[in-house]
Short mmCIF file of C-alpha atoms in Angstrom, two decimals:
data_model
loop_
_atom_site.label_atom_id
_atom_site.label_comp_id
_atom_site.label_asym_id
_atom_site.label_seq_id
_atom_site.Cartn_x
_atom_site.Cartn_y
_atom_site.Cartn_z
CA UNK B 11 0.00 0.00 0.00
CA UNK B 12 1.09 3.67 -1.03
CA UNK B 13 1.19 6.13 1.94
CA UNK B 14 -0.07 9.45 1.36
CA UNK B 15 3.49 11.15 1.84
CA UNK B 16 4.96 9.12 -0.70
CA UNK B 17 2.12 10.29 -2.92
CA UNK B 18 3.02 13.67 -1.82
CA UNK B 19 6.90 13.46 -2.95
CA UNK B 20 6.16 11.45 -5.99
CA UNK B 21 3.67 14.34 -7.62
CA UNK B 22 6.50 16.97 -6.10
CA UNK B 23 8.96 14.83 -8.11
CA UNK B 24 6.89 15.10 -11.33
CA UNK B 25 6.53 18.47 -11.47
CA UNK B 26 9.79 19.14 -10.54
CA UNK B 27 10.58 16.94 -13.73
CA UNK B 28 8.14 18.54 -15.68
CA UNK B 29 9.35 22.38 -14.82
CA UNK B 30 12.97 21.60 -15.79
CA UNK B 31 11.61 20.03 -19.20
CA UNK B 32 9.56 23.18 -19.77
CA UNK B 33 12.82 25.62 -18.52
CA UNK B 34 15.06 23.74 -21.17
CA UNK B 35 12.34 23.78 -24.03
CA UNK B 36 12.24 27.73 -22.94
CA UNK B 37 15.86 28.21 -23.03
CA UNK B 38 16.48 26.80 -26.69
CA UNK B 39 13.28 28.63 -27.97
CA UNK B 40 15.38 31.25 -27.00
CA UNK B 41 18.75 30.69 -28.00
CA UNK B 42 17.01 29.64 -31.63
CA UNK B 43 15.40 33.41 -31.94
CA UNK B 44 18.96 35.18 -30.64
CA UNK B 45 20.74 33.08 -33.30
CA UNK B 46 17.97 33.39 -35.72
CA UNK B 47 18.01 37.60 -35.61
CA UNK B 48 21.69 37.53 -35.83
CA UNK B 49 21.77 35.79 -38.80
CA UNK B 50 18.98 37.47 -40.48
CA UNK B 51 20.47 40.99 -38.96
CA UNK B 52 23.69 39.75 -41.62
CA UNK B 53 21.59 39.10 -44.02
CA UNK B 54 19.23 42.07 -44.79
CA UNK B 55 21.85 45.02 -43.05
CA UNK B 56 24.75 43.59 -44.82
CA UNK B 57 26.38 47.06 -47.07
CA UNK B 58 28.66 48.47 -48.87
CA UNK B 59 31.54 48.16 -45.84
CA UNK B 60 32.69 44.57 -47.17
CA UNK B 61 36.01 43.69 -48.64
CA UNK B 62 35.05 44.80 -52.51
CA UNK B 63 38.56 44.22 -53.00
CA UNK B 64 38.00 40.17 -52.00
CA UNK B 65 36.82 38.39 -55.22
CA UNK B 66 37.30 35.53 -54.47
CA UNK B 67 37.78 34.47 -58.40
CA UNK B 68 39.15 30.95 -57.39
CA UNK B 69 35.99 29.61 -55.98
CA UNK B 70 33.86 31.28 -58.81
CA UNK B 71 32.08 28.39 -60.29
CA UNK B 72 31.06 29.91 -64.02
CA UNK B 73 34.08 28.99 -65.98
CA UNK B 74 34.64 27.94 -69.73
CA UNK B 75 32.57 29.08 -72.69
CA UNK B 76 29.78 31.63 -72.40
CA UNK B 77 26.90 29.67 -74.01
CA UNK B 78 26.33 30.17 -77.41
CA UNK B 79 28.72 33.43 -77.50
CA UNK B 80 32.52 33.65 -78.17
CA UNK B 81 33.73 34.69 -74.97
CA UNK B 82 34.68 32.86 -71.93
CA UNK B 83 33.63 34.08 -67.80
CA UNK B 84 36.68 34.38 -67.01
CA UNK B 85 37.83 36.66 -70.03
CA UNK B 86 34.58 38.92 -69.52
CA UNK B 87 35.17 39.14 -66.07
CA UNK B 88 38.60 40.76 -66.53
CA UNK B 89 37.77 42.74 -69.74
CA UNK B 90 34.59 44.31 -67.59
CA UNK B 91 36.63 45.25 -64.46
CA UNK B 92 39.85 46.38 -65.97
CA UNK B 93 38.04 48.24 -68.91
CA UNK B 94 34.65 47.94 -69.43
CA UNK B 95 32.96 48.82 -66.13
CA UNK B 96 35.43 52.46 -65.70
CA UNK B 97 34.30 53.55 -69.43
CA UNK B 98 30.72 53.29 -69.14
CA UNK B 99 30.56 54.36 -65.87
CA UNK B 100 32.13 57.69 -66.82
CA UNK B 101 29.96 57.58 -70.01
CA UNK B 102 26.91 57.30 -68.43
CA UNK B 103 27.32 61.20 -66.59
CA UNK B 104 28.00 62.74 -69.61
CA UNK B 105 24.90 64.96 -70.46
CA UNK B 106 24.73 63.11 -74.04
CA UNK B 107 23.98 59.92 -72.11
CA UNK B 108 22.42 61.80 -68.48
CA UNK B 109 19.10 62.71 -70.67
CA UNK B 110 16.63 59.67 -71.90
CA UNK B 111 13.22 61.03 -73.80
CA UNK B 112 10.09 58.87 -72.30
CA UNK B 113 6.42 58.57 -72.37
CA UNK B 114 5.97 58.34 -68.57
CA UNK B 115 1.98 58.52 -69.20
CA UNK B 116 0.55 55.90 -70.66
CA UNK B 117 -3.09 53.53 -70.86
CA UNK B 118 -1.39 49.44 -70.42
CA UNK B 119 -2.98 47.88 -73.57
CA UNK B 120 -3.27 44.25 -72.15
CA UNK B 121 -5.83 45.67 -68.50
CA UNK B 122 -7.34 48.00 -66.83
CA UNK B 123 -4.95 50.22 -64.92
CA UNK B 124 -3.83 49.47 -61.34
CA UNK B 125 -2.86 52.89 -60.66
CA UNK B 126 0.25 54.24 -59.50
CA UNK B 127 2.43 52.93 -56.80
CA UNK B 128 2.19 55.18 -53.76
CA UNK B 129 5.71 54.79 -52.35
CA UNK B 130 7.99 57.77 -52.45
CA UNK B 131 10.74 56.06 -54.45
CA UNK B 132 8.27 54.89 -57.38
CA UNK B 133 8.05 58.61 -58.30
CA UNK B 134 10.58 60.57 -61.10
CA UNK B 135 12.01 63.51 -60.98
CA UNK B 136 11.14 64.53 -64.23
CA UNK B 137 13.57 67.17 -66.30
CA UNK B 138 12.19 70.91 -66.68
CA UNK B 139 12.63 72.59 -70.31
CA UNK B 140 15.54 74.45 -69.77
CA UNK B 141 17.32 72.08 -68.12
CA UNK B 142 18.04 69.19 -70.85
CA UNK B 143 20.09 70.51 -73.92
CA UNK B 144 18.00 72.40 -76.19
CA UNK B 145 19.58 70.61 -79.31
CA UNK B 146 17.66 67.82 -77.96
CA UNK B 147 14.38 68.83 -78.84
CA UNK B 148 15.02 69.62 -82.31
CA UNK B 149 13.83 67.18 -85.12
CA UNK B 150 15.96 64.92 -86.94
CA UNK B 151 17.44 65.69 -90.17
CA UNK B 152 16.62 62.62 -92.16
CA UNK B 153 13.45 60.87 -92.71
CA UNK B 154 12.71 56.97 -93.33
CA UNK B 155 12.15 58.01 -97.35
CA UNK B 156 15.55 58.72 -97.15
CA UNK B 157 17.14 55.75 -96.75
CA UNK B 158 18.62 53.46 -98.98
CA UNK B 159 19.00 50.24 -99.21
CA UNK B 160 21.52 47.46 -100.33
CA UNK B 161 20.57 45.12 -102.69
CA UNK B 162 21.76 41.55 -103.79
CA UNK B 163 22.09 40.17 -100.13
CA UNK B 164 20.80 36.65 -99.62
CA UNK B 165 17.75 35.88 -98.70
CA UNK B 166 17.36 35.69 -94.48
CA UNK B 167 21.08 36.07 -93.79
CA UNK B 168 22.41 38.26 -91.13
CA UNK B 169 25.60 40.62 -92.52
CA UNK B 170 28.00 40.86 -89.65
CA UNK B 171 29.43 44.42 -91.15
CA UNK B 172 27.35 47.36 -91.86
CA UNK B 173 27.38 50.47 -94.49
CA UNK B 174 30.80 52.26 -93.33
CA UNK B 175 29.69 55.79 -94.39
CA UNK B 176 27.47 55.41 -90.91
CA UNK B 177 26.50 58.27 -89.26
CA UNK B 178 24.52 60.71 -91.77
CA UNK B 179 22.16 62.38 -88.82
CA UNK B 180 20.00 61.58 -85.85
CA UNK B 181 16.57 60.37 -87.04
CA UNK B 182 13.01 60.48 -85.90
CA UNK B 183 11.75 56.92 -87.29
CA UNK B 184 10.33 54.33 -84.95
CA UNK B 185 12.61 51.47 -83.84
CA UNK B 186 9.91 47.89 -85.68
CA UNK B 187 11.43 45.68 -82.42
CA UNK B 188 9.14 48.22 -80.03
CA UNK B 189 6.20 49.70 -79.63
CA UNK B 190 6.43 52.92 -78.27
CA UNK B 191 5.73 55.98 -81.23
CA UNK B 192 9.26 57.78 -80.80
CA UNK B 193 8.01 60.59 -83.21
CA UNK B 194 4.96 61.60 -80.94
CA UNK B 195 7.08 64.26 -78.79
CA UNK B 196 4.00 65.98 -77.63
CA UNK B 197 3.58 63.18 -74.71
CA UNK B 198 7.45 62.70 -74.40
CA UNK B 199 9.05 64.39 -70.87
CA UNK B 200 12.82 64.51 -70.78
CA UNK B 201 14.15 62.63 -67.32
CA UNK B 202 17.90 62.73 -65.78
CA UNK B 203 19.08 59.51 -65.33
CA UNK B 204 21.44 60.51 -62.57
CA UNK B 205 18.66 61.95 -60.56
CA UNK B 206 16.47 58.75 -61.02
CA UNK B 207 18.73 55.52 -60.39
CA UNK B 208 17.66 52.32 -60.82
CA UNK B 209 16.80 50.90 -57.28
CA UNK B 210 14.95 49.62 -54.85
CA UNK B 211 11.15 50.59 -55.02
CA UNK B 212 8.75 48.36 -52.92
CA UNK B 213 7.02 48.15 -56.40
CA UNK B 214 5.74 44.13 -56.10
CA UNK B 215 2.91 41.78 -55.60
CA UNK B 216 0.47 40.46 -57.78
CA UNK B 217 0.77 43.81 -60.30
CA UNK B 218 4.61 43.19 -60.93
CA UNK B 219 3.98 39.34 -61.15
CA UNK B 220 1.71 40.06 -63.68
CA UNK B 221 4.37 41.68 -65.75
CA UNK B 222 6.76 39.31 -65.71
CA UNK B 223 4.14 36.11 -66.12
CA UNK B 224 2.75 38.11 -69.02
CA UNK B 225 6.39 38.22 -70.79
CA UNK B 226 7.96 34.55 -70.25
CA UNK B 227 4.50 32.74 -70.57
CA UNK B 228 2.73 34.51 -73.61
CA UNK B 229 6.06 36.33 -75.13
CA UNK B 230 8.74 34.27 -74.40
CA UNK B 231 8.02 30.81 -72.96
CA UNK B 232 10.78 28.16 -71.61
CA UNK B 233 9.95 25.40 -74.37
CA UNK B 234 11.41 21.64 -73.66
CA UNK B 235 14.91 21.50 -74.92
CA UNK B 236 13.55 19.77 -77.74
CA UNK B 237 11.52 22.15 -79.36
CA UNK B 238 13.70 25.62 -78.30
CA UNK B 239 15.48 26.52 -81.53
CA UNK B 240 17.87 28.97 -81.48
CA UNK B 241 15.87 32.07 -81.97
CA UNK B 242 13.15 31.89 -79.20
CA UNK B 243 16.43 30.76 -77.06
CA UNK B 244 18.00 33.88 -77.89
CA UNK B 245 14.81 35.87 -76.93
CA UNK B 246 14.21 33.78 -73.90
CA UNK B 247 18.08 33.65 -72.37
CA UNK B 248 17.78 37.88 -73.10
CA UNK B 249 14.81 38.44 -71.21
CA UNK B 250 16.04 36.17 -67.92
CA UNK B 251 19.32 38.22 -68.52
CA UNK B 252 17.96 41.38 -68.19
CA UNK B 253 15.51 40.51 -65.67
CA UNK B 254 18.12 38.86 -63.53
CA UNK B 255 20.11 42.46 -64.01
CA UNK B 256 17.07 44.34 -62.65
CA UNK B 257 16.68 41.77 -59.68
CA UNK B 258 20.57 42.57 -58.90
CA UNK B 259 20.13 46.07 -58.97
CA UNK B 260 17.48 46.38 -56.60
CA UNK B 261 19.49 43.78 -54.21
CA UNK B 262 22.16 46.07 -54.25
CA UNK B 263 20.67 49.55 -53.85
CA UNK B 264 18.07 48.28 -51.17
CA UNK B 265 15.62 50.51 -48.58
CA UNK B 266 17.04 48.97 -45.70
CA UNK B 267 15.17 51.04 -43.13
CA UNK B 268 12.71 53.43 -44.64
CA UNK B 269 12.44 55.69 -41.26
CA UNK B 270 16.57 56.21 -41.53
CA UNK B 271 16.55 55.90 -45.03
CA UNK B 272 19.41 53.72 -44.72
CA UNK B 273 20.56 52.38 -48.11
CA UNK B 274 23.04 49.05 -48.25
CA UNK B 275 23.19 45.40 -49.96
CA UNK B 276 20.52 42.89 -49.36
CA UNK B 277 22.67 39.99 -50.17
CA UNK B 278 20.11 37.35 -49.19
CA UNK B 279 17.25 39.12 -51.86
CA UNK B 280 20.10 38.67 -54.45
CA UNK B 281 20.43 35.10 -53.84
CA UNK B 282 17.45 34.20 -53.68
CA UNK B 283 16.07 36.24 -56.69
CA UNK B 284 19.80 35.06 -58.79
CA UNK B 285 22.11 33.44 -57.62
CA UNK B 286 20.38 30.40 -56.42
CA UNK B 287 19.93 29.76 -59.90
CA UNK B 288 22.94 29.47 -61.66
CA UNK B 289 21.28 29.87 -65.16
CA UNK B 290 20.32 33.28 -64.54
CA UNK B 291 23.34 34.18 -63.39
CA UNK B 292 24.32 32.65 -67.50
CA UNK B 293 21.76 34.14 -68.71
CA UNK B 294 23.40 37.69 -67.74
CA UNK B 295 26.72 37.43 -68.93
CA UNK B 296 24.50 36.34 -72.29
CA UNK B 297 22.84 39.49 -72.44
CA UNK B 298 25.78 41.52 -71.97
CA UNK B 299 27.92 39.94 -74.63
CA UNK B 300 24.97 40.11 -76.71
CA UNK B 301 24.51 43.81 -76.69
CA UNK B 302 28.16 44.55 -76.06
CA UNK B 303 28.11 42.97 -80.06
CA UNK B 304 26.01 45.37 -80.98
CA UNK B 305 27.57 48.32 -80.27
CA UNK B 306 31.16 46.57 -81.51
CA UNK B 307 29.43 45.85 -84.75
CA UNK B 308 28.10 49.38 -85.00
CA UNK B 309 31.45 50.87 -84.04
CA UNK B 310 31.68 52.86 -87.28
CA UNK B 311 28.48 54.63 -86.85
CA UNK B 312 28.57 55.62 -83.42
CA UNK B 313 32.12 56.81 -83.38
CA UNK B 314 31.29 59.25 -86.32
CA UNK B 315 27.81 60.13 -84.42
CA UNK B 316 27.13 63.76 -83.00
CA UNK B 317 27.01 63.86 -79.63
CA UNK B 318 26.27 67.42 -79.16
CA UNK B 319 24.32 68.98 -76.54
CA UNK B 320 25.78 72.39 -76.41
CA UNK B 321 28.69 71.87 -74.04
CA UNK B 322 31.35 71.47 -76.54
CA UNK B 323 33.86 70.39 -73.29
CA UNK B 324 31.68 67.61 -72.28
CA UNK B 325 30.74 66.28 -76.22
CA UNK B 326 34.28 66.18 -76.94
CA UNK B 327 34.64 64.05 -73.92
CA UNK B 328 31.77 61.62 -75.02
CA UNK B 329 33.31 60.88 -78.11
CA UNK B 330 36.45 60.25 -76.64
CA UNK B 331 35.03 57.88 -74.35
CA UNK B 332 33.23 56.20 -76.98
CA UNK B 333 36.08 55.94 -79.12
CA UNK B 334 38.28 54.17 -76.27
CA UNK B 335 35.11 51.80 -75.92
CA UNK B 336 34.67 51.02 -79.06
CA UNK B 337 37.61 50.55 -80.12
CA UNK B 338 40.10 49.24 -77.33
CA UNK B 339 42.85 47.15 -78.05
CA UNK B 340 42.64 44.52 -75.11
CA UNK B 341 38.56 43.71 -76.12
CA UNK B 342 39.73 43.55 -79.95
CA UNK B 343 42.53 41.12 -78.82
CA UNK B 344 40.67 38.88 -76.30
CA UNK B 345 36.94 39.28 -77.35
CA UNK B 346 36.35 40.46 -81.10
CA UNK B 347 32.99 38.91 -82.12
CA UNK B 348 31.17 38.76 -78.62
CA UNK B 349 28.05 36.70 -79.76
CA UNK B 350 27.94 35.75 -83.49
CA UNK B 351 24.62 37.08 -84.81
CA UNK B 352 24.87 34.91 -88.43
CA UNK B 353 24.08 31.86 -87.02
CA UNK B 354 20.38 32.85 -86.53
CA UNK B 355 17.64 32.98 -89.46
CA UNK B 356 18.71 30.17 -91.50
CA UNK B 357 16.87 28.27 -93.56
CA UNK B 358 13.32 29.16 -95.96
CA UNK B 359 11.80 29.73 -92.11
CA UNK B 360 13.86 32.34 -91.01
CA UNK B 361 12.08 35.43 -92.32
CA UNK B 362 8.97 34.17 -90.67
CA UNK B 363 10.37 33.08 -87.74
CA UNK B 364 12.26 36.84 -87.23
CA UNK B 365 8.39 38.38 -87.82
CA UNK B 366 7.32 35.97 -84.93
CA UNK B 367 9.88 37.01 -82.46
CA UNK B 368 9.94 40.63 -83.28
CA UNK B 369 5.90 40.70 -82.89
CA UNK B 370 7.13 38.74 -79.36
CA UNK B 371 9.34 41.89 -78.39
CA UNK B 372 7.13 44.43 -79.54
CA UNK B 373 4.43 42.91 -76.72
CA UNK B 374 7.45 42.81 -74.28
CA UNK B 375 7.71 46.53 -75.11
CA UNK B 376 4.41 47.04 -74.64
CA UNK B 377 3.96 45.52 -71.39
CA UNK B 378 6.32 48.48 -70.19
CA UNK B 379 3.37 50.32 -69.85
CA UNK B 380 1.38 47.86 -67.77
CA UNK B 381 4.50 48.81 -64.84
CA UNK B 382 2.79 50.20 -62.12
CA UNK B 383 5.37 52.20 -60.41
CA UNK B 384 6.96 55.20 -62.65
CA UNK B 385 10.60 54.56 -61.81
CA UNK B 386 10.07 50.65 -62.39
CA UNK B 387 8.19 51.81 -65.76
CA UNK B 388 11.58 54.57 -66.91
CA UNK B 389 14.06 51.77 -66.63
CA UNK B 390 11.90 49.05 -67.71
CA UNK B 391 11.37 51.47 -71.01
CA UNK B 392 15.04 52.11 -71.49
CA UNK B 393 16.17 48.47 -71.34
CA UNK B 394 14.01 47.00 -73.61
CA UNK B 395 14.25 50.26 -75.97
CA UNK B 396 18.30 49.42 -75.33
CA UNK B 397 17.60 45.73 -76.15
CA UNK B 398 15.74 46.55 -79.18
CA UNK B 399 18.27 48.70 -80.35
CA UNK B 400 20.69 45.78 -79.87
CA UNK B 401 18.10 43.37 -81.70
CA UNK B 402 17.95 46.22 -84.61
CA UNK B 403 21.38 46.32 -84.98
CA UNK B 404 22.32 42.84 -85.26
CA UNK B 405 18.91 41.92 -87.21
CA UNK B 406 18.53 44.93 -89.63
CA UNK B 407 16.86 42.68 -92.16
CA UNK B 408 13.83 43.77 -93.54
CA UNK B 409 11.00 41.26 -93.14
CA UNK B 410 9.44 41.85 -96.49
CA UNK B 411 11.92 42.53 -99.13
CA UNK B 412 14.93 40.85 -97.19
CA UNK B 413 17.30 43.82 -97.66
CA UNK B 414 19.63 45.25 -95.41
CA UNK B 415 19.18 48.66 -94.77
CA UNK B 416 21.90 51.53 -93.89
CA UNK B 417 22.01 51.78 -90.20
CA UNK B 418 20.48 54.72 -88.90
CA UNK B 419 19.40 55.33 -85.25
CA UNK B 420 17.47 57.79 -83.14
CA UNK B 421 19.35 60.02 -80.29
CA UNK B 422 17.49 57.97 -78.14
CA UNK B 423 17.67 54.52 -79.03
CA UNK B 424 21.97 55.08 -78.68
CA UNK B 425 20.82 56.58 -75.17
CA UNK B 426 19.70 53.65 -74.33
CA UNK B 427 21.65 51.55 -75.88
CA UNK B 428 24.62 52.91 -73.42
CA UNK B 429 22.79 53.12 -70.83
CA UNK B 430 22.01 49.27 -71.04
CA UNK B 431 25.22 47.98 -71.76
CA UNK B 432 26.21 49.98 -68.35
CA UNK B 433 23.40 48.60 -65.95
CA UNK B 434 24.54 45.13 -67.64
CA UNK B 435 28.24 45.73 -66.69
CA UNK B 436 27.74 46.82 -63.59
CA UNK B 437 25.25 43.76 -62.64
CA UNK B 438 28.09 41.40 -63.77
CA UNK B 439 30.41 43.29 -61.33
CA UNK B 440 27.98 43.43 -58.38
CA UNK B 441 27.95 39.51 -58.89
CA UNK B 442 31.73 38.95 -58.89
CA UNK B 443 31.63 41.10 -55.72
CA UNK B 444 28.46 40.26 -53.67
CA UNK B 445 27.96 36.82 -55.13
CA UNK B 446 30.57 34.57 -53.17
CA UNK B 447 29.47 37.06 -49.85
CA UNK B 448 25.98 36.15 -50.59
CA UNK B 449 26.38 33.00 -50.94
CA UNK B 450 28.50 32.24 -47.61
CA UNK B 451 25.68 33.49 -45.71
CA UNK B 452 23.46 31.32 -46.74
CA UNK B 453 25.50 28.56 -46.55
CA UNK B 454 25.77 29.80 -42.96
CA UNK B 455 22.34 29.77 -42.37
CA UNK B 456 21.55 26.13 -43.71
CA UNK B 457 24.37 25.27 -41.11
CA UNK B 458 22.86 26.94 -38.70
CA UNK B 459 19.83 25.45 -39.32
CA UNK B 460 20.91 22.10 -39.30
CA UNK B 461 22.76 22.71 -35.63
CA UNK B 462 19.55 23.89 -34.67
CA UNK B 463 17.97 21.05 -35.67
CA UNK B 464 20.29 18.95 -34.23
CA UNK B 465 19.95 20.69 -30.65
CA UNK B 466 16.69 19.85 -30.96
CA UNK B 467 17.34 16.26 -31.46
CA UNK B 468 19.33 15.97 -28.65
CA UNK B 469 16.90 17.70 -26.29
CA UNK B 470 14.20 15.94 -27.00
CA UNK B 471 16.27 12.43 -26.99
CA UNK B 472 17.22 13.62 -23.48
CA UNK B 473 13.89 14.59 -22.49
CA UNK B 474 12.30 11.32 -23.24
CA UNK B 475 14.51 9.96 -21.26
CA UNK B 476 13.25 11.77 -17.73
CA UNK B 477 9.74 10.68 -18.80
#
């Protein structure tokens, strides 16, 4: 028989047990939430203070071959830091390349509007008349009817040269790869680049999924391997390029705290919107070599182009710039032909097959105006106006009488065009730089996870034992 004392001690006992279970469970709650907020603390507050200077090129894991392009990582890597990135960075201030013409305003063609984004940093600063260069707003000099064509060239081939009397005058003639009417400069409004950088907005949800569903899914779906020829890969692997720029540009200019207005790196966003996925990270040095071609291939025209804007110091300085880009000995030696555009449209199906794809990237084009937050909407209209100036460049065939015409551009498609080919170096930097940073961390964190996990195991294990 049990006494009523023993009883007594026994219960005492068991909640005694029971208190020291429910301290211990307490305790590692704990510890897991200190360990948890220092790690995401690393994450999202991580900035600019990092070794830059720490590459860590011998554990980069893109090496070899860029695909389908004529350049290897390792070469672009070297050619972009040592030459690239300092040109275009310095090209980009110039007022030639400071000033991009836009159609801010617009009705989205596809649904009804969601309205504007209400968040401070969605908004541009948008340029007043007497502040852009008033050669700007002059028409240009030469109309379509004026150019002429060459004749005799085969039938859906792409000419890697083109006309070398080049520049004859900026034009006003709509660029067929987009949609946008660059004549109609009653609803155009001048913006400053410098003034509006390509950031962080808080532009997403449902409204900026949209977008991008709309573009890969209807414009340019991910076929099976099998049935992705070379053309609708091209289109596909430069749309996941540039989006994957965008994505790295608003990891690396991020809001960090909105009531400080603290600005830094958010290396985790970056890996989880890129790097995670190595074939974006492909995808980008893609684009870049693509468009880097373009202006290589239409060396002789821009180098003779007019960059005037009134400031004769500054123009001179443009064309000098563009002359040491265009034509730099260490890129002629170790990269000539970036991506080799005469591979594409072969065959009786090629003239069809360009009218497919450029219908494709006129849609893209138009989706720009379907971008709910104005800033989002300026650079989402500059790349794919800089893209389609690549795409017109390197496809100038004409659909319908498969001729190639004599290059001529508008002021603002070569705008864009350098502005591009700079947000595209720069992303390629930011990923030699943040990339194996990024990456550490969240290797740290699946460690971290899994000793969690493990001190869990071991708890519990020790707790059933006291049962």
């Amino acid at each position: 028989m049990v006494k009523k004392g023993e009883i007594g001690d026994k219960s005492e006992k068991k909640k005694s047990r029971w208190g020291w279970i429910f301290g211990a469970i307490l305790v590692v709650l704990l510890a897991t939430a200190v360990a948890s907020s220092i790690n995401t603390n690393k994450i999202s507050l991580s900035n600019h203070q990092h070794n830059q200077a720490c590459n860590c090129a011998d554990s980069r894991k893109y090496t070899g071959i860029v695909e389908d392009c004529c350049c290897d990582y390792e070469t672009v890597d070297g050619l972009n830091e040592e030459v690239l990135n300092p040109l275009l960075q310095e090209l980009v201030t110039t007022p030639f390349f400071r000033y991009f013409k836009v159609k801010l305003w617009c009705d989205c063609p596809f649904w009804p509007d969601d309205g504007m984004c209400r968040l401070r940093d969605c908004s541009v600063c948008e340029c007043e008349e007497n502040e852009f260069p008033e050669i700007f707003k002059k028409p240009g000099r030469i109309s379509s009817q004026d150019l002429v064509c060459q004749e005799g060239k085969p039938q859906a081939t792409v000419d890697r040269t083109l006309d070398r009397r080049a520049f004859r005058g900026w034009v006003e003639i709509d660029n067929p790869w987009t949609s946008d009417d660059e004549t109609d400069n009653a609803e155009m409004t001048y913006v400053n680049l410098q003034l509006n950088p390509e950031r962080y907005t808080g532009y997403t949800g449902p409204s900026a999924r949209r977008i991008w569903d709309a573009i890969y899914t209807e414009n340019c779906p991910r076929y099976p391997s099998g049935e992705f020829c070379k053309e609708k890969k091209v289109l596909y692997k430069l749309i996941s390029g540039l989006h994957s720029s965008i994505s790295i540009h608003i990891a690396a200019d991020y809001l960090l705290d909105e009531a400080a207005n603290v600005w830094g790196q958010n290396l985790q966003l970056m890996y989880d919107r890129v790097l995670q996925y190595p074939d974006r990270v492909r995808n980008l040095y893609f684009t870049y070599l693509f468009v880097l071609r373009a202006v290589t291939k239409a060396a002789d025209y821009l180098e003779q182009a007019e960059y005037d804007t009134g400031n004769p110091t500054e123009d001179l300085k443009t064309k000098s710039l563009m002359k040491q880009l265009l034509y730099n000995p260490k890129l002629q030696a170790a990269c000539p032909i970036p991506f080799d555009e005469a591979k594409l449209w072969q065959g009786q199906s090629g003239p069809e097959l360009r009218q497919q794809i450029q219908k494709q990237f006129r849609n893209i084009s138009a989706l720009m105006d379907c971008v709910g937050c104005e800033k989002c909407r300026l650079w989402g209209k500059l790349q794919v106006l800089g893209l389609g100036t690549a795409l017109k460049i390197l496809f100038s065939v004409d659909g319908q009488d498969h001729v190639d015409q004599h290059l001529q551009l508008q002021r603002n498609e070569v705008i864009a065009l350098g502005n591009l080919l700079n947000r595209l170096s720069e992303s390629v930097k930011l990923v030699r730089q943040m990339g194996p940073s990024a990456e550490k961390i969240m290797e740290g964190q699946v460690f971290a996870h899994a000793d969690h996990t493990s001190t869990w195991r071991r708890i519990w294990t020790s707790l059933s034992k006291l049962r």
